[in-house]
Each structure stands twice: as structure tokens, then as C-alpha cells.
Amino acid sequence: MTPEVERFLNLATRPLEATPNEREEAKGEFMSRITHGGVPYEMLDLAEPLDRLAGAKPPKNALRRSLLLTGAVLLTASVAITIAMLGWEIFLISQANMASSQSRYGISPGLGKDYLMMMDRVRAIAPDLPLGLHPHSGKSEETAAALAKNPDDIAMLQEHVIREMREVSQSHGSNGFTSDEQASINRLDQDNALWPLIQINLHLAKATGATTGFGTYYMGSQITSEPDFQQALKLFSEAAAKPSYSDHSTSLKRRQLDAFPPSRSLAESMVATGFSRWVSSPFSYYSANLSALGNLHCERLVAAADKEGLANFHREWKQLCGHIIGSTQSGESEYNDIFHQLKEIGNSLESAFDRLGMAVEKADMEQRLKILDRLVFTSSNLPPEVAKALGPRLKSENRVPANLTVEEALTSRRVEFLFFYRILATSLAFLALVFAGLVAFETCRRSRIVKNMARGLVPLLRKEDHLWMAGLGLALPWAWWWTITRMTPLGWRDGDFDKPWPSIVWLIQPSAGVVFAAVMLLQTARWRWGVHGGFLGLGVPLPWIGWGVATLTALSIPVAGVLPYLGSMTDNETGVFLAGVTGMAACGGLWLLWQGIMTLFTPRAGALRPNLVMRATLPWAMTGVVTLLASVAVSTALERYWFSKDPLFPSWTSKTFPNALQERIAEENRQAAQGW
């Protein structure tokens, strides 16, 4: 043994000074490692290791341990809070939408634990909510209680009679308005064509022997009760003779929204919007009663060759359409709404005119149907650049403004993407925390002699080595992912949420980025320990495998983004391609799993190198969790920023409608009335 080797052994085992026996055992292991390297003692260059160990200050193990423990607790708490907050938002959104859907179909939301938790929160933030807080929410008992407090609330009266008729359909009853309800309507809103129109459903159902389900009539194709059919036609004529039309559900939805504090984020907006949907639309979702009436009546008139009757029905239809189109409150655009049903009646009339040879009337119908086509305008009619910019919420709308711009659509889409990224970043932060926890577990689980041997060698790493780990293990993966997904088209940011492939790519790319960072952290730490501790056998055999895995994982990020540029591919071909890309990204995960298994079952004699690698990796693994938590915070801030710029969906974009989107659609309706 040379003096340099002896001095090295004394310096490297200083943490074991208090336990002479363990120190001698550690010296023996170090000597064994040096001897196993096969280099004669006289040829070992230990000048640098000796200088580093001799110049090292006494380690503050207690301080380091306290800082790491405190950091671990804070990180765990931060990730737990982040997950809890996001989970709570998603829970409220899902419960609000589920409850509103059940209410629309007359199904009581029930008294489940989840529902009660949601309602406790809603009561706290919206104590004056008109609908939803009553013990019998969704039922006519709720609206009856509200009317008892304010009998002149015409919007609540409309909701009440609709709920009553919905409940009647479920019990196969046939009653219309009660005398008190009719008296209130005559006193408050007798010139409104809405009231006779919403009664048609009950009489037409009796006339055709309709079946019911979930508050919806499924009209028959044959008339089995002539008096009821004539009553339905009489109600249509009464509606056409009324001077106005006003759907009060819009104002009640606005009151529902106003009961909530102004929304600051997508989640808050969706919860409030969910409760606004507790308000029933007079025609949407329940049945195509007007369409069925028009079709049955036109078929009978054609069979009887009654041109005069067909002309009278045409005149009533035109008059009714004029009132509805020109109304400031024609109702929210939804599936099977009033405009869809009026258009279906128009189609029946056009077909009847054609079959009876009424050319003039048919030409008139063709022009009027073109106007109604604009009122059931969908995203399929938008310019390609605007349609491509639509996000999930705009695509779910039955109708969007014809003058919608790309920038307006993109602003709304950014909010949705940022919410999606927040979910993804939160999930990845949890996975990164698990990775950091496993690294910490390996650091702490070894015997005291192994940990003290590692502490003795820690000064061999320089600041430059930690910069290598920070650069290659954190900065490089972040920069690579950001460059590919944000600075090039390979991020597929204009992909469609409604299609599965873009969503899979959006999942693969950041997940691969996190796996790439974990692989690079471990591989860089192994590399640096191999540089400074090669004479102790701390080098890694076949290091190119780790670098190759890291490269393959990194390449999966841009390769995934190539998918939209591969031309037309079948679903099977696309699935095979994405399976291959997923396999590329999974290589890093499998390598990490293999390293974890090998480390877990490494015996005492080989435990020094993995312990040293994990000690060097731990602070940067924890820093990685911090960066992901920071990305969650940034996504949240950006989501709120773009939500504040959204010109379409927030409730505060309109005073009288649920939002500016519906207000603009209503304005388009009024403009269309000028050509009617």
C-alpha cells in the first residue's frame, strides 16, 4: 500500500471515525475495490481525489437531512394539495353537469354523498340560487315553492308548467294548465305565443298514442284520437295569432348564473353553467312535437288534396315564424330547438306544395327555408380556418355565430388546452414525486456503514458535476420538449379534441419528456461518478445503453408529432404508428424499472455505487418535482388570463343572456327577421 492510498482510505472513511471496527471494514472494502481495478498502486493518480477530500469541510449531515426531509414534506404536501384542488374542480364540474342532466329529464338528483358534498359547496357560494337548492330540486315542487313567494315571476311560471307537463308525461297523464296557471298567464303574458305551443305536446301525444320515457314523448305515426289532434292544431293556430313570442327560460338562466360569483376560471364557469342548465328549454330534448304536428297535418292535407287548408297552414306557419325570429327572447340555441322544428315544418310544407303542384307557394317556401337554414347554422358551415380553431365547448354548441373569428375561437380553445395541460402536469408531478421518493428510499435504506462510506466520497463531486446533472437532467429535457411542442408544428396544437389521436400524442409528448428527464438524471449521475470514482469501480458497464435509451425516449417526442404529416392513414395504421411511438417512449420507463429492480436487489457488497448515484440525483429529482408544480401554477395563471380574455363563454360577457355567444346568436336571429 502506498502512502497516497493509505491517506485516501483515512480521508474517505472519516464519517466512520466514531466506530473503529466499521471504519476498518470500510477501508477493507475500498482496498478491495482498488485492487479489483487491476491498476498497480504506484500508478494510481490520487492527487485530485486527495485534494478534494482533504479540502472538504466537515459534512453537516443533520442539516442536510433536515433540509431534505423538510423539502420532501413540502413537496408531498404541495403535490397532494394540487391534486386535491384539481380533483375538487373536476368533481364539482361532473356533479353539476350530472345533476343538471338528471333535472332536465325529470329525474331527482338524489341524496348521494357526492351530490350532497357538491350542494354544500354551492350553498356556500350561491345561497340565492333560484333553482337547485330546494329539497325537491328538479321537480315541480321546487318551482311551486318559488311561485308561492313571488306569483308574478313569469320565468319561474314557465319553468313550473314545463316541469309539470314533463312529470305528466312520465305518469301518462293528459292535463294541461291548471286554472290558476292559466289565470296567471292571462294576467302576466297573454300575448305570448309560447304558451299554446308548449301545450301541443300533450294533445298530440294523446292523438297519436305516444309512448313516454325520461320525460319525452315518442310520437306515433298514426292519429288515433281526432279530437286531440284538432285541439293540437287549434293551439298552433292560437299561437300564430298571438302578436309576440318570448321564451323566458333565457332570463331564468341568467338569474341562475348571476347567483354565482363572477367566474375566474374554466372550472368555475362550467359549474355555474351546469346549474344554469337546470332551467328547462320549452322544446329542446323533450320531443319534436311541432315537427310531428306539421308532418302529420301536411300528409293529411295532401291526401285530401286540400290546397286551401295547406295555404292556411302555410300562412299560420309564416306568421308564427316571423314572431319567433324577430323576438328578443327566442330561446337558447340547442338540439331540436324551436328553429329546428319550424324548419322541419317548412320542409313538410315544401314537400306538400310540390306534390300538389303549388309552384308559387313552393318557391316562397324555398326562400324562407334558406333563412331558417341560417338560424340552425352549425360549425360545419364555418370557414375552414375558423372550424379548425374551434375547441370542445364551441364544437358542442348546436349553433355558433356566423361571423365568428379565428382569434375568438382560439382564445376559448386556449383556455381548454391550458385546463387539459394542468391536469396532465399535475399527473406528471405526482409521478415525478414517486420517482423522487424511490430515489430517497434507496438513499436512506442502506446500512449505516454503506451510507457513511458514501458520505465520505461525496466531496469528490464538484459543482461542475451538479451543473452537468442540472443541465442534462432538467434543462435539456425541458428545452427539448418545449422546442418540439411549442416552437415547431410537431406539437400538433391545432389537433382536434374530439378525435382520439391528437389526445394520445398530447399525452405521449410530455410523458416522454418526464421519463427522458429521469433517465438523463440517473445516467448523468452515473457518468460523473464514473469519471471521479473509476479507480474505485464506480464506473458503469456498458454506459451506452443508458444514453441510447435516453436518445430513443427523446426522439419519441418529435416522432409522435409527425403523425398529422404522414398523409391519409387508416385507423389501424395510425394505431400501429402510435403503438410504435409509445414503445419508443416506454423504453425509458422500462430502463428505469430495470434499474430500480437491480438496485433493489443489489447485495451489500455492491450497494455503494447506487447509493452514491441516488445521493447525487435526489436534490435534482426534487427540483424536477418543483418545476412540474411550477408548470401547474403557470398553466393555472395562463388559464385564468385567457379566460378573462374569452369573448364568448364567461357569463360576465353579457347582461341579459347566459353569455356573449348566445347574445350574438340572438342578434343574428333578429337580423334574419328583416328578410322574412
XYZ file of C-alpha atoms in Angstrom:
676
model
C 0.000 0.000 0.000
C 1.387 3.397 -0.946
C 1.134 6.437 1.324
C -1.304 8.046 -1.100
C -3.627 5.063 -0.943
C -3.405 4.968 2.837
C -4.147 8.675 3.063
C -7.088 8.249 0.724
C -8.514 5.480 2.893
C -8.193 7.621 6.020
C -9.869 10.630 4.398
C -12.677 8.632 2.741
C -13.640 6.919 5.982
C -13.723 9.977 8.242
C -17.503 9.724 8.751
C -16.787 6.373 10.495
C -14.223 7.697 12.991
C -16.577 7.072 15.897
C -16.855 3.374 15.027
C -13.335 1.945 14.518
C -14.496 -1.535 13.611
C -16.802 -0.279 10.856
C -14.065 2.058 9.671
C -11.662 -0.809 9.230
C -14.338 -2.755 7.383
C -14.892 0.212 5.079
C -11.160 0.528 4.444
C -11.047 -3.124 3.549
C -13.867 -2.698 1.050
C -12.182 0.324 -0.529
C -8.910 -1.620 -0.811
C -10.795 -4.490 -2.415
C -12.328 -2.124 -4.951
C -8.977 -0.536 -5.775
C -7.306 -3.921 -6.116
C -10.147 -5.239 -8.266
C -9.472 -2.419 -10.703
C -6.173 -4.094 -11.613
C -4.084 -0.921 -11.579
C -0.852 -1.084 -9.537
C -0.934 1.185 -6.517
C 2.146 3.064 -7.723
C 0.373 4.031 -10.973
C -2.781 5.422 -9.344
C -3.111 9.184 -9.691
C -4.865 10.142 -6.455
C -3.753 13.759 -6.349
C -7.140 15.201 -7.292
C -9.230 12.907 -5.055
C -6.899 13.587 -2.133
C -7.115 17.360 -2.648
C -10.907 17.212 -2.833
C -11.258 15.051 0.270
C -8.634 16.963 2.274
C -10.200 20.316 1.415
C -13.752 19.216 2.173
C -15.422 20.796 5.158
C -16.909 18.504 7.804
C -20.300 17.436 6.465
C -23.365 18.861 8.141
C -25.332 15.678 7.926
C -28.034 16.749 10.357
C -28.647 19.992 8.475
C -28.707 18.259 5.100
C -31.029 15.583 6.424
C -33.356 18.218 7.916
C -33.438 20.215 4.688
C -34.171 17.159 2.585
C -36.838 15.962 4.983
C -38.455 19.392 5.082
C -38.316 19.602 1.313
C -39.840 16.156 0.966
C -42.695 17.049 3.303
C -43.344 20.336 1.499
C -43.229 18.697 -1.912
C -45.547 15.908 -0.856
C -47.961 18.391 0.688
C -47.793 20.628 -2.399
C -48.489 17.763 -4.779
C -51.301 16.499 -2.534
C -52.878 19.965 -2.375
C -52.535 20.407 -6.135
C -54.176 17.047 -6.803
C -56.912 17.765 -4.255
C -57.698 21.183 -5.750
C -57.825 19.863 -9.302
C -59.824 16.823 -8.234
C -62.289 19.052 -6.413
C -62.783 21.204 -9.517
C -63.352 18.168 -11.734
C -65.687 16.699 -9.112
C -67.800 19.872 -9.000
C -67.960 20.070 -12.794
C -69.033 16.451 -13.174
C -71.593 16.619 -10.377
C -73.102 19.898 -11.614
C -73.455 18.567 -15.159
C -74.823 15.231 -13.966
C -77.381 16.903 -11.733
C -78.490 19.304 -14.481
C -78.882 16.432 -16.958
C -80.989 14.499 -14.466
C -83.092 17.587 -13.793
C -83.763 18.094 -17.499
C -85.305 14.653 -17.721
C -87.253 14.994 -14.506
C -85.010 12.628 -12.561
C -84.302 13.634 -8.988
C -80.539 14.039 -8.385
C -80.972 12.015 -5.215
C -79.235 12.309 -1.874
C -75.945 10.589 -2.575
C -72.842 11.607 -0.691
C -71.199 13.125 -3.775
C -74.285 15.178 -4.613
C -74.613 16.455 -1.056
C -70.935 17.472 -0.989
C -71.422 19.431 -4.192
C -74.579 21.112 -2.902
C -72.857 22.145 0.341
C -70.294 23.992 -1.749
C -72.954 25.549 -3.976
C -74.965 26.748 -0.975
C -71.849 28.428 0.362
C -71.034 30.333 -2.836
C -74.537 30.837 -4.289
C -77.031 30.995 -1.394
C -79.612 32.853 -3.529
C -79.669 30.327 -6.373
C -83.260 30.241 -7.738
C -83.180 26.545 -8.727
C -81.235 23.666 -7.265
C -81.243 24.283 -3.511
C -84.757 23.054 -2.760
C -85.169 19.593 -1.165
C -87.201 18.597 -4.240
C -84.842 20.171 -6.764
C -85.674 19.327 -10.355
C -89.324 18.730 -9.511
C -92.383 20.951 -9.834
C -92.486 21.243 -6.028
C -89.380 23.405 -6.244
C -90.882 25.866 -8.727
C -94.217 25.834 -6.873
C -92.411 26.944 -3.710
C -90.707 29.755 -5.635
C -94.031 30.888 -7.137
C -95.617 30.912 -3.700
C -93.098 33.589 -2.739
C -93.485 35.547 -5.990
C -96.594 34.674 -8.048
C -95.637 37.271 -10.675
C -92.370 35.542 -11.599
C -93.262 34.707 -15.198
C -89.949 32.944 -15.907
C -90.453 30.677 -12.904
C -94.043 30.054 -14.015
C -92.803 28.889 -17.407
C -90.339 26.534 -15.726
C -93.108 25.286 -13.426
C -95.572 24.379 -16.180
C -92.850 22.690 -18.227
C -91.851 20.583 -15.245
C -95.480 19.720 -14.595
C -96.013 18.597 -18.170
C -92.807 16.592 -18.034
C -93.998 14.827 -14.895
C -97.408 14.285 -16.511
C -95.689 12.564 -19.439
C -93.974 10.193 -17.041
C -97.272 9.295 -15.366
C -99.130 9.108 -18.714
C -101.448 11.911 -17.654
C -103.036 14.391 -20.049
C -103.853 17.560 -18.144
C -102.814 20.982 -19.448
C -102.507 24.203 -17.456
C -104.445 24.476 -14.233
C -106.961 27.272 -13.869
C -104.618 29.217 -11.579
C -101.750 28.856 -14.023
C -103.912 29.943 -16.933
C -105.132 32.942 -14.945
C -101.551 33.968 -14.174
C -100.607 33.601 -17.830
C -103.595 35.699 -18.924
C -102.692 38.350 -16.378
C -98.934 38.484 -16.976
C -98.205 37.289 -20.500
C -101.351 36.618 -22.502
C -99.930 37.788 -25.859
C -97.089 35.286 -25.845
C -97.296 32.504 -28.466
C -95.131 30.278 -26.315
C -97.944 29.174 -24.014
C -100.204 27.472 -26.594
C -97.158 25.981 -28.330
C -95.919 24.131 -25.260
C -99.376 22.612 -24.725
C -99.353 20.993 -28.166
C -97.141 18.220 -26.865
C -99.739 16.782 -24.500
C -102.601 16.775 -27.003
C -100.523 15.446 -29.870
C -99.291 12.657 -27.635
C -102.863 11.626 -26.889
C -103.773 11.941 -30.562
C -101.026 9.566 -31.696
C -100.863 7.224 -28.722
C -97.319 8.315 -27.966
C -95.064 6.391 -25.645
C -93.019 8.133 -22.993
C -89.602 7.772 -21.476
C -87.486 10.120 -19.335
C -89.956 12.960 -19.768
C -90.003 12.641 -23.569
C -92.904 11.800 -25.851
C -92.140 9.489 -28.761
C -94.905 10.440 -31.181
C -96.755 7.789 -33.130
C -97.174 7.956 -36.894
C -100.946 7.408 -36.897
C -103.722 9.559 -35.461
C -105.847 7.566 -33.042
C -107.799 10.426 -31.419
C -109.173 13.030 -33.824
C -110.417 15.469 -31.126
C -106.975 15.652 -29.552
C -105.337 16.188 -32.947
C -107.762 19.007 -33.716
C -107.011 20.526 -30.330
C -103.292 20.456 -31.151
C -103.990 22.215 -34.465
C -106.166 24.755 -32.673
C -103.332 25.539 -30.276
C -100.970 26.047 -33.237
C -103.452 28.463 -34.781
C -103.790 30.308 -31.464
C -100.013 30.632 -31.263
C -99.843 32.007 -34.809
C -102.493 34.582 -33.935
C -100.542 35.879 -30.928
C -98.653 39.131 -31.539
C -95.360 38.095 -29.883
C -93.150 35.258 -28.732
C -90.883 35.234 -25.691
C -89.023 32.296 -24.174
C -88.461 33.286 -20.534
C -86.033 30.443 -19.876
C -83.197 32.719 -21.009
C -83.854 35.231 -18.236
C -84.103 32.465 -15.628
C -80.788 31.002 -16.805
C -79.300 34.458 -16.439
C -80.576 34.616 -12.858
C -79.036 31.225 -12.153
C -75.675 32.485 -13.393
C -75.939 35.775 -11.506
C -76.386 33.883 -8.247
C -72.774 32.676 -8.549
C -69.740 34.929 -8.043
C -68.132 36.096 -11.302
C -66.206 33.169 -12.770
C -62.412 33.442 -12.857
C -61.591 30.078 -14.396
C -62.972 27.429 -16.698
C -63.984 25.188 -13.790
C -65.955 27.929 -12.022
C -67.663 28.833 -15.279
C -68.606 25.233 -16.035
C -70.095 24.722 -12.577
C -72.222 27.857 -12.913
C -73.198 26.892 -16.456
C -74.145 23.434 -15.241
C -76.599 24.943 -12.775
C -77.993 27.289 -15.423
C -78.989 24.170 -17.341
C -81.384 23.255 -14.553
C -83.701 25.612 -16.411
C -85.783 23.656 -18.904
C -85.968 24.670 -22.542
C -89.554 24.519 -23.866
C -88.728 22.334 -26.858
C -85.193 21.006 -26.670
C -84.567 17.416 -25.529
C -88.192 16.546 -24.883
C -89.830 15.828 -28.220
C -90.201 17.098 -31.767
C -93.874 17.882 -31.174
C -94.128 20.749 -33.654
C -92.276 18.772 -36.320
C -94.599 15.802 -35.799
C -97.676 18.032 -35.924
C -96.558 19.661 -39.156
C -95.718 16.374 -40.823
C -98.999 14.679 -39.850
C -101.093 17.681 -40.858
C -99.367 18.119 -44.228
C -99.731 14.426 -45.028
C -103.460 14.570 -44.322
C -103.909 17.724 -46.413
C -102.014 16.186 -49.336
C -104.073 13.005 -49.100
C -107.243 15.124 -49.239
C -105.786 17.423 -51.951
C -106.809 20.337 -49.705
C -104.845 23.203 -51.234
C -106.767 25.829 -49.309
C -106.095 24.145 -45.997
C -102.421 23.803 -46.902
C -102.269 27.503 -47.801
C -103.868 28.437 -44.459
C -101.382 26.274 -42.571
C -98.589 27.905 -44.572
C -99.870 31.362 -43.630
C -100.038 30.481 -39.935
C -96.551 28.978 -40.081
C -95.120 32.123 -41.713
C -96.787 34.356 -39.146
C -95.541 32.268 -36.232
C -92.011 32.125 -37.667
C -91.970 35.893 -38.037
C -92.835 36.399 -34.357
C -90.249 33.884 -33.160
C -87.408 35.007 -35.417
C -87.960 38.654 -34.548
C -88.192 38.022 -30.811
C -85.501 39.290 -28.477
C -86.019 36.135 -26.401
C -86.400 33.297 -28.895
C -84.597 30.848 -26.622
C -81.158 29.357 -26.411
C -79.899 27.502 -29.469
C -79.934 23.799 -28.670
C -80.546 20.462 -30.284
C -84.116 20.200 -31.625
C -84.859 23.788 -30.602
C -87.744 25.880 -31.911
C -85.901 26.846 -35.115
C -85.121 23.224 -35.961
C -88.766 22.312 -35.504
C -90.011 25.264 -37.554
C -87.605 24.252 -40.314
C -88.937 20.682 -40.206
C -92.487 22.020 -40.608
C -91.225 24.100 -43.531
C -89.731 21.004 -45.133
C -93.073 19.227 -44.773
C -94.856 22.199 -46.345
C -92.412 22.389 -49.240
C -92.881 18.691 -49.969
C -96.666 19.086 -49.790
C -96.609 22.055 -52.183
C -94.508 20.058 -54.617
C -96.845 17.086 -54.555
C -99.941 19.269 -55.038
C -98.328 21.327 -57.803
C -98.432 24.635 -55.888
C -95.353 26.161 -57.566
C -95.711 29.707 -56.238
C -96.014 28.573 -52.654
C -93.146 26.118 -53.143
C -90.877 28.889 -54.429
C -91.805 31.024 -51.419
C -91.002 28.148 -49.091
C -87.604 27.633 -50.673
C -86.643 31.234 -49.929
C -87.896 31.078 -46.362
C -86.141 27.784 -45.695
C -82.877 29.450 -46.696
C -83.430 31.954 -43.882
C -84.164 29.171 -41.405
C -81.044 27.349 -42.574
C -79.018 30.284 -41.272
C -80.775 30.024 -37.914
C -79.693 26.413 -37.461
C -76.166 27.310 -38.550
C -73.584 24.800 -37.330
C -69.799 24.637 -37.276
C -69.871 22.611 -40.493
C -70.804 25.820 -42.312
C -67.882 27.836 -40.959
C -64.807 28.763 -42.999
C -62.146 26.020 -42.716
C -59.708 28.189 -40.750
C -62.399 29.030 -38.174
C -63.707 25.457 -37.942
C -60.154 24.244 -37.344
C -59.739 26.663 -34.426
C -62.850 25.504 -32.547
C -62.339 23.974 -29.118
C -64.507 21.357 -27.375
C -67.009 23.842 -25.973
C -67.653 25.562 -29.302
C -67.935 22.206 -31.042
C -70.505 21.071 -28.511
C -72.671 24.090 -29.281
C -75.559 23.375 -31.587
C -75.003 26.718 -33.260
C -72.200 29.266 -33.367
C -72.244 32.836 -34.726
C -71.722 33.013 -38.468
C -69.265 35.892 -38.010
C -67.095 34.018 -35.504
C -63.420 34.895 -35.987
C -60.344 32.712 -35.667
C -58.971 34.786 -32.780
C -62.230 34.463 -30.808
C -62.242 30.709 -31.292
C -58.554 30.404 -30.407
C -58.985 32.354 -27.178
C -61.662 29.948 -25.993
C -59.594 26.977 -27.169
C -56.514 28.173 -25.264
C -58.483 28.100 -22.020
C -59.493 24.485 -22.639
C -55.980 23.427 -23.618
C -54.489 25.027 -20.523
C -57.000 23.203 -18.325
C -56.023 19.960 -20.061
C -52.320 20.729 -19.581
C -52.935 21.460 -15.917
C -54.472 18.019 -15.480
C -51.548 16.456 -17.313
C -48.891 18.437 -15.423
C -50.499 17.527 -12.109
C -50.417 13.834 -13.020
C -46.781 14.090 -14.097
C -45.873 15.947 -10.896
C -47.262 13.022 -8.933
C -45.215 10.552 -10.999
C -42.107 12.708 -10.545
C -42.747 12.727 -6.803
C -42.930 8.931 -6.851
C -39.607 8.846 -8.709
C -38.032 11.219 -6.175
C -39.441 9.114 -3.362
C -37.860 5.955 -4.761
C -34.537 7.774 -5.107
C -34.804 8.912 -1.490
C -35.726 5.406 -0.403
C -32.537 3.986 -1.933
C -30.523 6.789 -0.341
C -31.811 6.009 3.141
C -32.456 2.283 3.196
C -28.852 1.018 3.194
C -26.850 0.061 6.284
C -25.021 2.716 8.263
C -21.615 1.650 7.002
C -22.679 1.984 3.340
C -24.230 5.392 3.923
C -21.146 6.645 5.776
C -18.839 5.326 3.053
C -20.960 7.253 0.537
C -20.832 10.397 2.680
C -17.081 10.130 2.758
C -16.892 10.089 -1.045
C -19.491 12.815 -1.719
C -16.836 15.611 -1.781
C -15.368 14.017 -4.922
C -18.223 15.566 -6.917
C -17.559 19.153 -7.952
C -20.014 21.956 -8.592
C -19.446 21.364 -12.287
C -20.778 17.844 -11.875
C -24.009 19.131 -10.378
C -24.276 21.617 -13.216
C -23.986 18.682 -15.613
C -26.860 16.964 -13.816
C -28.980 20.118 -13.765
C -28.250 20.804 -17.420
C -28.620 17.312 -18.849
C -31.216 16.043 -16.366
C -33.532 19.059 -16.127
C -32.737 21.892 -18.524
C -32.152 19.738 -21.603
C -35.403 17.681 -21.348
C -37.455 20.816 -20.671
C -35.804 22.707 -23.536
C -36.190 19.745 -25.889
C -39.863 19.249 -25.071
C -40.604 22.987 -25.270
C -38.772 23.401 -28.565
C -40.532 20.479 -30.210
C -44.047 21.139 -28.923
C -44.086 24.950 -28.814
C -41.597 26.137 -31.411
C -42.416 23.662 -34.191
C -45.657 22.282 -35.704
C -44.803 18.881 -34.212
C -46.712 19.791 -31.043
C -49.942 19.309 -33.058
C -51.521 22.166 -31.112
C -54.212 22.575 -33.749
C -55.356 18.984 -33.277
C -58.969 18.113 -32.639
C -60.051 17.247 -29.088
C -62.899 15.186 -30.489
C -60.533 12.758 -32.183
C -58.526 10.219 -30.179
C -55.195 10.511 -31.988
C -54.285 14.117 -31.061
C -55.104 13.424 -27.420
C -52.806 10.402 -27.442
C -49.997 12.486 -28.941
C -50.546 15.196 -26.303
C -50.232 12.511 -23.630
C -47.163 10.879 -25.133
C -45.066 14.009 -25.585
C -44.992 15.417 -22.029
C -44.911 11.940 -20.506
C -41.915 11.077 -22.648
C -40.328 14.372 -21.579
C -40.583 13.458 -17.895
C -39.251 9.939 -18.497
C -36.423 11.432 -20.584
C -35.531 13.743 -17.683
C -35.484 10.873 -15.175
C -33.259 8.732 -17.405
C -30.881 11.634 -18.042
C -30.646 12.453 -14.339
C -29.634 8.920 -13.408
C -27.380 8.446 -16.399
C -25.577 11.753 -15.824
C -25.030 10.972 -12.144
C -23.647 7.535 -13.048
C -21.395 9.125 -15.640
C -19.969 11.739 -13.255
C -19.319 9.153 -10.548
C -17.595 7.011 -13.135
C -15.331 9.956 -14.000
C -14.328 10.710 -10.408
C -14.533 7.235 -8.872
C -13.465 4.946 -11.664
C -10.485 3.742 -9.645
C -12.984 2.516 -7.031
C -15.033 0.588 -9.554
C -17.818 3.190 -9.601
C -17.916 3.268 -13.385
C -20.932 1.775 -15.181
C -20.504 -1.175 -17.524
C -21.982 -0.619 -20.995
C -22.891 3.043 -20.389
C -24.017 3.452 -23.994
C -27.196 1.515 -23.198
C -28.425 4.286 -20.887
C -27.544 7.015 -23.391
C -29.210 5.052 -26.180
C -32.392 4.630 -24.145
C -32.396 8.350 -23.351
C -31.976 9.194 -27.038
C -34.783 6.854 -28.066
C -37.100 8.336 -25.435
C -36.241 11.881 -26.522
C -36.869 11.070 -30.184
C -40.358 9.796 -29.383
C -41.428 13.414 -28.744
C -40.879 14.711 -32.309
C -41.761 11.374 -33.904
C -45.191 11.466 -32.235
C -45.775 14.916 -33.707
C -45.068 13.653 -37.230
C -48.407 11.796 -37.316
C -50.524 14.553 -38.950
C -47.966 14.892 -41.749
C -47.945 11.245 -42.783
C -50.871 11.685 -45.131
C -54.049 9.660 -45.118
C -53.787 6.614 -42.900
C -56.387 4.142 -41.768
C -57.228 3.899 -38.087
C -55.341 0.608 -37.877
C -52.231 2.149 -39.455
C -52.432 5.138 -37.140
C -52.837 2.848 -34.149
C -49.776 0.829 -35.168
C -47.734 4.006 -35.616
C -48.717 5.373 -32.208
C -48.058 1.982 -30.623
C -44.531 2.178 -32.013
C -44.067 5.721 -30.713
C -45.408 4.672 -27.333
C -42.900 1.837 -27.361
C -40.094 4.336 -28.002
C -41.215 6.435 -25.033
C -41.723 3.302 -22.920
C -38.086 2.292 -23.414
C -37.108 4.918 -20.873
C -39.720 3.685 -18.437
C -38.618 0.096 -18.844
C -34.984 1.099 -18.328
C -35.924 2.932 -15.129
C -37.901 -0.097 -13.972
C -34.951 -2.370 -14.675
C -32.560 -0.094 -12.816
C -34.951 0.060 -9.893
C -35.233 -3.729 -9.707
C -31.489 -4.219 -9.977
C -30.849 -1.588 -7.301
C -33.476 -3.063 -5.001
C -31.830 -6.495 -5.086
C -28.218 -5.299 -5.124
C -26.358 -7.008 -2.257
C -24.418 -5.159 0.416
C -21.115 -5.548 -1.428
C -22.379 -3.676 -4.492
C -24.539 -1.093 -2.724
C -22.034 1.773 -2.716
C -22.396 2.859 -6.333
C -26.255 3.020 -6.417
C -26.245 4.837 -3.078
C -23.810 7.431 -4.398
C -25.809 7.852 -7.609
C -29.055 8.340 -5.696
C -27.457 10.829 -3.306
C -26.344 12.913 -6.242
C -29.706 12.542 -8.014
C -32.034 13.231 -5.065
C -31.874 17.048 -4.890
C -32.341 17.330 -8.652
C -35.187 14.839 -8.655
C -36.889 17.002 -6.036
C -36.143 20.067 -8.162
C -37.841 18.318 -11.056
C -40.995 17.965 -8.979
C -40.775 21.676 -8.192
C -40.552 22.542 -11.883
C -43.640 20.473 -12.660
C -45.531 22.101 -9.802
C -44.415 25.445 -11.195
C -45.793 24.423 -14.592
C -49.130 23.670 -12.921
C -49.103 27.139 -11.376
C -48.176 28.728 -14.713
C -50.918 26.783 -16.518
C -53.436 27.913 -13.894
C -52.368 31.544 -14.221
C -52.457 31.419 -18.019
C -55.827 29.675 -17.969
C -57.271 32.459 -15.834
C -55.622 35.095 -18.014
C -57.057 33.726 -21.253
C -60.386 33.077 -19.566
C -60.521 36.784 -18.715
C -59.944 37.479 -22.437
C -62.545 34.992 -23.663
C -65.186 36.999 -25.563
C -67.703 34.150 -25.842
C -68.331 31.901 -22.837
C -67.897 33.741 -19.498
C -71.232 34.786 -18.020
C -69.999 38.340 -17.478
C -69.713 38.857 -21.269
C -73.475 39.503 -21.380
C -76.019 41.184 -19.126
C -79.218 39.551 -20.353
C -78.122 36.269 -21.956
C -76.121 33.375 -20.467
C -73.077 34.644 -22.359
C -71.993 36.684 -25.366
C -72.164 33.629 -27.603
C -75.928 33.300 -27.084
C -76.399 37.048 -27.323
C -74.710 37.166 -30.712
C -76.830 34.275 -31.947
C -79.967 36.111 -30.822
C -78.799 39.198 -32.689
C -78.341 37.125 -35.845
C -81.918 35.902 -35.410
C -83.236 39.459 -35.295
C -81.243 40.374 -38.380
C -82.690 37.381 -40.212
C -86.205 38.626 -39.381
C -85.630 41.674 -41.592
C -85.731 39.462 -44.676
C -88.687 37.385 -43.538
